[in-house]
Amino acid sequence: MAILGIDIGGSGVKGAPVDTATGELLAERHRVPTPQPSDVTSVVEAVAEVAAQFDGFDRVGITFPGVVVDGVTRTAANVDKSWLDAPAAQLFSDRLGKPVSVLNDADAAGVAEVAFGAGRDQAGLIMMLTFGTGIGSALFLDGTLIPNTEFGHLELDGHDAESKAADRAREVEDLSWEKWAGRVRDYLAHVEMLLSPRLFIIGGGVSKKADRWLPLIDIRTPMVPATLLNNAGIIGAARIAEIDGEHESRAGVTPHEAGEKVAH
Ligand code: BGC
């Protein structure tokens, strides 16, 4: 089934139609810059501009860099505060004229990796972590998403972990790979102690340079770089929109938040 996936990031809003059986993009993706400020009205228009480039899809999945419960955006750590408690799915759906599913960006990236990438066919507890502007987390048990975990905001040495160990901290503080990897190591060791996952999948821009820093991290849990890279958000959002289209909500809970398997 062709579903449009759209990924709202710190610098760009990107989208493409996705074959949700294979996880492949059906057309070259289209990108527009993320509006600044990234308020609700401007971002809805940017999403509409991306969607207007494509046709032949009947549902849309959209990522958001914060907590999303039943289509309502609950937090806005790295976007405009007008998103706090915004009825995002409804707003997008009204503007695009199609059913829309909205989910957290790291959850979407994790869904794509578990369904089609580095987490495929892996049993047990798996954790995806994305290192970018912030740190995003996504947790899966046997291919089922446990939505809206916010492990990027764990406390690390008295600070919000993402303010010290996200890729942005490396850039802003101009840290060497060794110094930054030391912080990421302490962060991952803490998450490992709390959750004992079987596997960490590492995503975000830094996963492309995994050879520079991954070997410096000495923890017990196996770690692999994400394989779908820039397209993971688009692909995962489309897969979640497919799930929402195929299942009834249970006791008022949106299907993709209610334990439907994301792997085929
Ligand atoms: C947000 C998460 C998001 C992550 C990556 C964090 O600041 O709280 O919801 O997944 O950034 O964008």
mmCIF file of C-alpha atoms and ligand atoms in Angstrom:
data_model
loop_
_atom_site.group_PDB
_atom_site.id
_atom_site.type_symbol
_atom_site.label_atom_id
_atom_site.label_comp_id
_atom_site.label_asym_id
_atom_site.label_seq_id
_atom_site.Cartn_x
_atom_site.Cartn_y
_atom_site.Cartn_z
ATOM 1 C CA MET A 1 0.000 0.000 0.000
ATOM 2 C CA ALA A 2 1.340 3.492 -0.809
ATOM 3 C CA ILE A 3 1.307 5.789 2.178
ATOM 4 C CA LEU A 4 2.911 9.211 2.417
ATOM 5 C CA GLY A 5 5.523 9.495 5.170
ATOM 6 C CA ILE A 6 6.642 12.921 6.392
ATOM 7 C CA ASP A 7 9.457 13.584 8.860
ATOM 8 C CA ILE A 8 9.503 16.891 10.740
ATOM 9 C CA GLY A 9 13.087 17.581 11.801
ATOM 10 C CA GLY A 10 14.982 20.490 13.308
ATOM 11 C CA SER A 11 16.203 21.760 9.936
ATOM 12 C CA GLY A 12 13.981 20.141 7.310
ATOM 13 C CA VAL A 13 10.510 18.724 6.663
ATOM 14 C CA LYS A 14 10.985 15.727 4.336
ATOM 15 C CA GLY A 15 8.490 13.380 2.744
ATOM 16 C CA ALA A 16 7.977 10.619 0.191
ATOM 17 C CA PRO A 17 5.432 7.924 -0.602
ATOM 18 C CA VAL A 18 6.466 4.574 0.886
ATOM 19 C CA ASP A 19 5.746 0.973 -0.089
ATOM 20 C CA THR A 20 4.849 -0.230 3.386
ATOM 21 C CA ALA A 21 5.354 -3.903 2.480
ATOM 22 C CA THR A 22 9.038 -3.416 1.618
ATOM 23 C CA GLY A 23 9.904 -0.130 3.324
ATOM 24 C CA GLU A 24 11.099 1.347 0.030
ATOM 25 C CA LEU A 25 10.487 4.924 -1.065
ATOM 26 C CA LEU A 26 8.313 5.033 -4.189
ATOM 27 C CA ALA A 27 9.588 8.430 -5.323
ATOM 28 C CA GLU A 28 12.454 10.750 -4.581
ATOM 29 C CA ARG A 29 11.827 12.544 -1.320
ATOM 30 C CA HIS A 30 10.931 16.240 -1.233
ATOM 31 C CA ARG A 31 12.366 18.557 1.422
ATOM 32 C CA VAL A 32 11.536 22.079 2.545
ATOM 33 C CA PRO A 33 13.334 23.952 5.341
ATOM 34 C CA THR A 34 11.668 23.759 8.759
ATOM 35 C CA PRO A 35 10.057 27.179 9.336
ATOM 36 C CA GLN A 36 11.615 29.382 12.024
ATOM 37 C CA PRO A 37 9.944 29.853 14.408
ATOM 38 C CA SER A 38 8.572 26.323 14.096
ATOM 39 C CA ASP A 39 5.068 27.257 15.277
ATOM 40 C CA VAL A 40 2.034 25.083 14.553
ATOM 41 C CA THR A 41 0.595 27.130 11.669
ATOM 42 C CA SER A 42 3.901 27.447 9.788
ATOM 43 C CA VAL A 43 4.806 23.767 10.179
ATOM 44 C CA VAL A 44 1.342 22.617 9.035
ATOM 45 C CA GLU A 45 1.863 24.722 5.886
ATOM 46 C CA ALA A 46 5.363 23.265 5.335
ATOM 47 C CA VAL A 47 3.915 19.742 5.620
ATOM 48 C CA ALA A 48 1.165 20.664 3.123
ATOM 49 C CA GLU A 49 3.834 21.942 0.711
ATOM 50 C CA VAL A 50 5.676 18.610 0.886
ATOM 51 C CA ALA A 51 2.437 16.591 0.522
ATOM 52 C CA ALA A 52 1.423 18.628 -2.557
ATOM 53 C CA GLN A 53 4.388 17.141 -4.472
ATOM 54 C CA PHE A 54 2.867 13.660 -4.438
ATOM 55 C CA ASP A 55 -0.384 11.901 -5.281
ATOM 56 C CA GLY A 56 -1.739 8.351 -5.222
ATOM 57 C CA PHE A 57 -1.663 7.898 -1.432
ATOM 58 C CA ASP A 58 -4.657 7.684 0.868
ATOM 59 C CA ARG A 59 -3.133 7.972 4.325
ATOM 60 C CA VAL A 60 -0.306 10.012 5.810
ATOM 61 C CA GLY A 61 2.106 9.315 8.678
ATOM 62 C CA ILE A 62 3.955 12.253 10.241
ATOM 63 C CA THR A 63 6.794 12.329 12.792
ATOM 64 C CA PHE A 64 7.119 14.960 15.507
ATOM 65 C CA PRO A 65 10.140 15.627 17.775
ATOM 66 C CA GLY A 66 8.228 15.301 21.060
ATOM 67 C CA VAL A 67 5.698 13.167 22.932
ATOM 68 C CA VAL A 68 2.516 12.412 20.943
ATOM 69 C CA VAL A 69 -0.466 10.751 22.622
ATOM 70 C CA ASP A 70 -3.555 9.957 20.515
ATOM 71 C CA GLY A 71 -2.470 12.514 17.916
ATOM 72 C CA VAL A 72 -1.985 15.319 20.461
ATOM 73 C CA THR A 73 1.550 16.726 20.866
ATOM 74 C CA ARG A 74 2.359 16.879 24.559
ATOM 75 C CA THR A 75 5.936 18.210 24.760
ATOM 76 C CA ALA A 76 8.060 20.571 22.669
ATOM 77 C CA ALA A 77 11.682 20.384 23.889
ATOM 78 C CA ASN A 78 13.233 21.510 20.598
ATOM 79 C CA VAL A 79 10.299 23.115 18.746
ATOM 80 C CA ASP A 80 8.051 26.132 19.230
ATOM 81 C CA LYS A 81 5.983 25.998 22.415
ATOM 82 C CA SER A 82 2.727 26.460 20.450
ATOM 83 C CA TRP A 83 2.922 22.662 19.966
ATOM 84 C CA LEU A 84 2.181 21.993 23.633
ATOM 85 C CA ASP A 85 -1.189 20.171 23.668
ATOM 86 C CA ALA A 86 -1.845 20.883 19.967
ATOM 87 C CA PRO A 87 -4.328 18.464 18.267
ATOM 88 C CA ALA A 88 -1.674 17.735 15.629
ATOM 89 C CA ALA A 89 -3.257 14.752 13.854
ATOM 90 C CA GLN A 90 -6.540 16.646 13.501
ATOM 91 C CA LEU A 91 -4.825 19.819 12.242
ATOM 92 C CA PHE A 92 -2.775 17.928 9.630
ATOM 93 C CA SER A 93 -5.754 15.844 8.591
ATOM 94 C CA ASP A 94 -7.976 18.927 8.138
ATOM 95 C CA ARG A 95 -5.275 20.582 6.002
ATOM 96 C CA LEU A 96 -4.381 17.513 3.888
ATOM 97 C CA GLY A 97 -7.888 16.055 3.565
ATOM 98 C CA LYS A 98 -6.622 12.539 4.416
ATOM 99 C CA PRO A 99 -6.409 10.451 7.601
ATOM 100 C CA VAL A 100 -3.173 11.274 9.425
ATOM 101 C CA SER A 101 -1.209 9.436 12.130
ATOM 102 C CA VAL A 102 1.342 11.396 14.155
ATOM 103 C CA LEU A 103 4.068 9.821 16.272
ATOM 104 C CA ASN A 104 7.318 10.677 17.989
ATOM 105 C CA ASP A 105 10.319 10.972 15.620
ATOM 106 C CA ALA A 106 12.539 8.435 17.402
ATOM 107 C CA ASP A 107 9.632 5.996 17.660
ATOM 108 C CA ALA A 108 9.168 6.334 13.876
ATOM 109 C CA ALA A 109 12.872 5.766 13.176
ATOM 110 C CA GLY A 110 12.819 2.730 15.465
ATOM 111 C CA VAL A 111 9.708 1.331 13.772
ATOM 112 C CA ALA A 112 11.490 1.512 10.409
ATOM 113 C CA GLU A 113 14.632 -0.171 11.758
ATOM 114 C CA VAL A 114 12.651 -2.932 13.495
ATOM 115 C CA ALA A 115 10.408 -3.567 10.470
ATOM 116 C CA PHE A 116 13.003 -3.219 7.691
ATOM 117 C CA GLY A 117 16.485 -2.390 9.023
ATOM 118 C CA ALA A 118 18.992 -3.119 11.790
ATOM 119 C CA GLY A 119 16.380 -4.503 14.207
ATOM 120 C CA ARG A 120 14.713 -6.890 11.808
ATOM 121 C CA ASP A 121 14.089 -10.407 13.171
ATOM 122 C CA GLN A 122 15.451 -9.475 16.610
ATOM 123 C CA ALA A 123 13.567 -10.844 19.612
ATOM 124 C CA GLY A 124 13.331 -9.413 23.109
ATOM 125 C CA LEU A 125 13.898 -5.838 24.253
ATOM 126 C CA ILE A 126 15.532 -3.565 21.692
ATOM 127 C CA MET A 127 16.280 0.099 22.064
ATOM 128 C CA MET A 128 16.800 2.649 19.334
ATOM 129 C CA LEU A 129 18.531 5.891 20.312
ATOM 130 C CA THR A 130 18.898 8.826 17.936
ATOM 131 C CA PHE A 131 21.647 11.388 18.498
ATOM 132 C CA GLY A 132 20.862 14.669 16.778
ATOM 133 C CA THR A 133 19.537 18.006 18.040
ATOM 134 C CA GLY A 134 18.313 16.037 21.053
ATOM 135 C CA ILE A 135 18.459 12.384 22.058
ATOM 136 C CA GLY A 136 15.398 10.389 21.030
ATOM 137 C CA SER A 137 14.552 6.920 22.300
ATOM 138 C CA ALA A 138 12.318 4.100 21.073
ATOM 139 C CA LEU A 139 11.740 0.831 22.897
ATOM 140 C CA PHE A 140 10.474 -2.434 21.368
ATOM 141 C CA LEU A 141 9.540 -5.741 22.904
ATOM 142 C CA ASP A 142 9.401 -8.553 20.325
ATOM 143 C CA GLY A 143 8.648 -6.104 17.513
ATOM 144 C CA THR A 144 6.024 -4.151 19.450
ATOM 145 C CA LEU A 145 6.566 -0.458 20.138
ATOM 146 C CA ILE A 146 6.335 0.880 23.678
ATOM 147 C CA PRO A 147 5.583 4.460 22.614
ATOM 148 C CA ASN A 148 6.804 7.806 23.890
ATOM 149 C CA THR A 149 9.763 6.806 26.024
ATOM 150 C CA GLU A 150 11.823 9.933 26.702
ATOM 151 C CA PHE A 151 15.157 8.469 27.792
ATOM 152 C CA GLY A 152 17.047 11.337 26.171
ATOM 153 C CA HIS A 153 16.068 13.413 29.179
ATOM 154 C CA LEU A 154 17.570 11.132 31.832
ATOM 155 C CA GLU A 155 19.820 12.984 34.236
ATOM 156 C CA LEU A 156 23.524 12.632 33.495
ATOM 157 C CA ASP A 157 25.978 14.196 35.973
ATOM 158 C CA GLY A 158 23.313 16.641 37.100
ATOM 159 C CA HIS A 159 22.300 17.668 33.566
ATOM 160 C CA ASP A 160 19.587 16.757 31.091
ATOM 161 C CA ALA A 161 21.483 14.002 29.212
ATOM 162 C CA GLU A 162 20.697 15.347 25.740
ATOM 163 C CA SER A 163 22.220 18.717 26.587
ATOM 164 C CA LYS A 164 25.576 16.931 27.105
ATOM 165 C CA ALA A 165 25.509 13.902 24.823
ATOM 166 C CA ALA A 166 23.369 14.799 21.785
ATOM 167 C CA ASP A 167 25.240 15.429 18.537
ATOM 168 C CA ARG A 168 24.384 19.103 18.912
ATOM 169 C CA ALA A 169 26.408 19.232 22.152
ATOM 170 C CA ARG A 170 29.396 17.814 20.244
ATOM 171 C CA GLU A 171 29.053 20.534 17.615
ATOM 172 C CA VAL A 172 28.256 23.455 19.913
ATOM 173 C CA GLU A 173 31.068 22.625 22.358
ATOM 174 C CA ASP A 174 33.359 21.581 19.501
ATOM 175 C CA LEU A 175 34.143 18.302 21.296
ATOM 176 C CA SER A 176 36.610 15.743 19.969
ATOM 177 C CA TRP A 177 35.112 12.362 19.044
ATOM 178 C CA GLU A 178 36.907 10.851 22.066
ATOM 179 C CA LYS A 179 35.476 13.383 24.502
ATOM 180 C CA TRP A 180 31.968 13.142 23.104
ATOM 181 C CA ALA A 181 32.134 9.305 22.976
ATOM 182 C CA GLY A 182 33.029 9.336 26.686
ATOM 183 C CA ARG A 183 29.784 11.145 27.455
ATOM 184 C CA VAL A 184 27.781 8.835 25.193
ATOM 185 C CA ARG A 185 29.410 5.858 26.902
ATOM 186 C CA ASP A 186 28.352 7.088 30.365
ATOM 187 C CA TYR A 187 24.865 7.747 29.052
ATOM 188 C CA LEU A 188 24.523 4.310 27.427
ATOM 189 C CA ALA A 189 25.916 2.580 30.522
ATOM 190 C CA HIS A 190 23.190 4.286 32.549
ATOM 191 C CA VAL A 191 20.426 3.234 30.140
ATOM 192 C CA GLU A 192 21.887 -0.293 30.079
ATOM 193 C CA MET A 193 21.774 -0.428 33.877
ATOM 194 C CA LEU A 194 18.111 0.656 33.898
ATOM 195 C CA LEU A 195 16.739 -1.517 31.084
ATOM 196 C CA SER A 196 19.193 -4.301 30.057
ATOM 197 C CA PRO A 197 18.177 -4.244 26.387
ATOM 198 C CA ARG A 198 19.460 -6.987 24.035
ATOM 199 C CA LEU A 199 20.559 -4.456 21.427
ATOM 200 C CA PHE A 200 21.087 -0.729 20.978
ATOM 201 C CA ILE A 201 20.416 0.622 17.479
ATOM 202 C CA ILE A 202 22.144 3.971 17.096
ATOM 203 C CA GLY A 203 20.577 6.479 14.711
ATOM 204 C CA GLY A 204 20.821 10.146 13.791
ATOM 205 C CA GLY A 205 23.495 11.812 11.652
ATOM 206 C CA VAL A 206 26.341 10.402 13.805
ATOM 207 C CA SER A 207 25.454 6.847 12.795
ATOM 208 C CA LYS A 208 27.003 7.620 9.389
ATOM 209 C CA LYS A 209 30.322 8.231 11.169
ATOM 210 C CA ALA A 210 29.977 5.229 13.501
ATOM 211 C CA ASP A 211 33.564 4.090 12.819
ATOM 212 C CA ARG A 212 34.847 7.295 14.491
ATOM 213 C CA TRP A 213 33.229 6.707 17.859
ATOM 214 C CA LEU A 214 31.346 3.409 18.226
ATOM 215 C CA PRO A 215 34.564 1.405 18.841
ATOM 216 C CA LEU A 216 35.332 3.735 21.786
ATOM 217 C CA ILE A 217 32.221 2.630 23.673
ATOM 218 C CA ASP A 218 32.864 -0.285 26.012
ATOM 219 C CA ILE A 219 29.518 -1.465 27.301
ATOM 220 C CA ARG A 220 28.102 -4.991 27.458
ATOM 221 C CA THR A 221 25.071 -4.474 25.227
ATOM 222 C CA PRO A 222 25.716 -5.005 21.499
ATOM 223 C CA MET A 223 25.382 -1.794 19.461
ATOM 224 C CA VAL A 224 24.710 -1.436 15.752
ATOM 225 C CA PRO A 225 24.332 1.671 13.598
ATOM 226 C CA ALA A 226 20.921 2.269 12.021
ATOM 227 C CA THR A 227 20.762 1.190 8.383
ATOM 228 C CA LEU A 228 17.956 3.346 6.978
ATOM 229 C CA LEU A 229 19.620 6.615 8.013
ATOM 230 C CA ASN A 230 17.860 9.738 6.676
ATOM 231 C CA ASN A 231 14.787 7.879 5.507
ATOM 232 C CA ALA A 232 13.956 6.016 8.721
ATOM 233 C CA GLY A 233 11.484 8.649 9.980
ATOM 234 C CA ILE A 234 9.587 8.754 6.671
ATOM 235 C CA ILE A 235 9.404 4.949 6.435
ATOM 236 C CA GLY A 236 8.405 4.403 10.078
ATOM 237 C CA ALA A 237 5.710 7.088 9.930
ATOM 238 C CA ALA A 238 4.188 5.425 6.858
ATOM 239 C CA ARG A 239 4.229 1.975 8.518
ATOM 240 C CA ILE A 240 2.441 3.401 11.571
ATOM 241 C CA ALA A 241 -0.210 5.073 9.375
ATOM 242 C CA GLU A 242 -0.762 1.665 7.766
ATOM 243 C CA ILE A 243 -1.239 0.034 11.200
ATOM 244 C CA ASP A 244 -3.717 2.739 12.237
ATOM 245 C CA GLY A 245 -5.651 2.162 9.008
ATOM 246 C CA GLU A 246 -5.859 -1.597 9.532
ATOM 247 C CA HIS A 247 -6.902 -1.802 13.190
ATOM 248 C CA GLU A 248 -9.675 -0.466 15.386
ATOM 249 C CA SER A 249 -8.659 1.644 18.375
ATOM 250 C CA ARG A 250 -8.826 -0.339 21.605
ATOM 251 C CA ALA A 251 -10.640 1.338 24.489
ATOM 252 C CA GLY A 252 -10.031 4.696 22.821
ATOM 253 C CA VAL A 253 -6.277 4.130 22.371
ATOM 254 C CA THR A 254 -4.869 4.809 18.884
ATOM 255 C CA PRO A 255 -3.903 1.384 17.383
ATOM 256 C CA HIS A 256 -0.174 2.071 17.034
ATOM 257 C CA GLU A 257 -0.043 2.952 20.743
ATOM 258 C CA ALA A 258 -1.939 -0.168 21.724
ATOM 259 C CA GLY A 259 0.589 -2.923 21.105
ATOM 260 C CA GLU A 260 0.187 -3.776 17.403
ATOM 261 C CA LYS A 261 3.327 -5.440 15.996
ATOM 262 C CA VAL A 262 5.322 -3.129 13.739
ATOM 263 C CA ALA A 263 7.348 -5.904 12.076
ATOM 264 C CA HIS A 264 5.433 -7.758 9.342
HETATM 265 C C1 BGC B 1 12.440 15.051 22.585
HETATM 266 C C2 BGC B 1 12.056 13.695 22.052
HETATM 267 C C3 BGC B 1 12.604 13.538 20.648
HETATM 268 C C4 BGC B 1 14.093 13.790 20.630
HETATM 269 C C5 BGC B 1 14.681 13.715 19.240
HETATM 270 C C6 BGC B 1 13.940 15.222 22.519
HETATM 271 O O1 BGC B 1 14.296 16.471 22.982
HETATM 272 O O2 BGC B 1 12.011 15.205 23.935
HETATM 273 O O3 BGC B 1 10.656 13.542 22.054
HETATM 274 O O4 BGC B 1 12.324 12.243 20.187
HETATM 275 O O5 BGC B 1 14.370 15.056 21.170
HETATM 276 O O6 BGC B 1 14.121 14.676 18.403
#
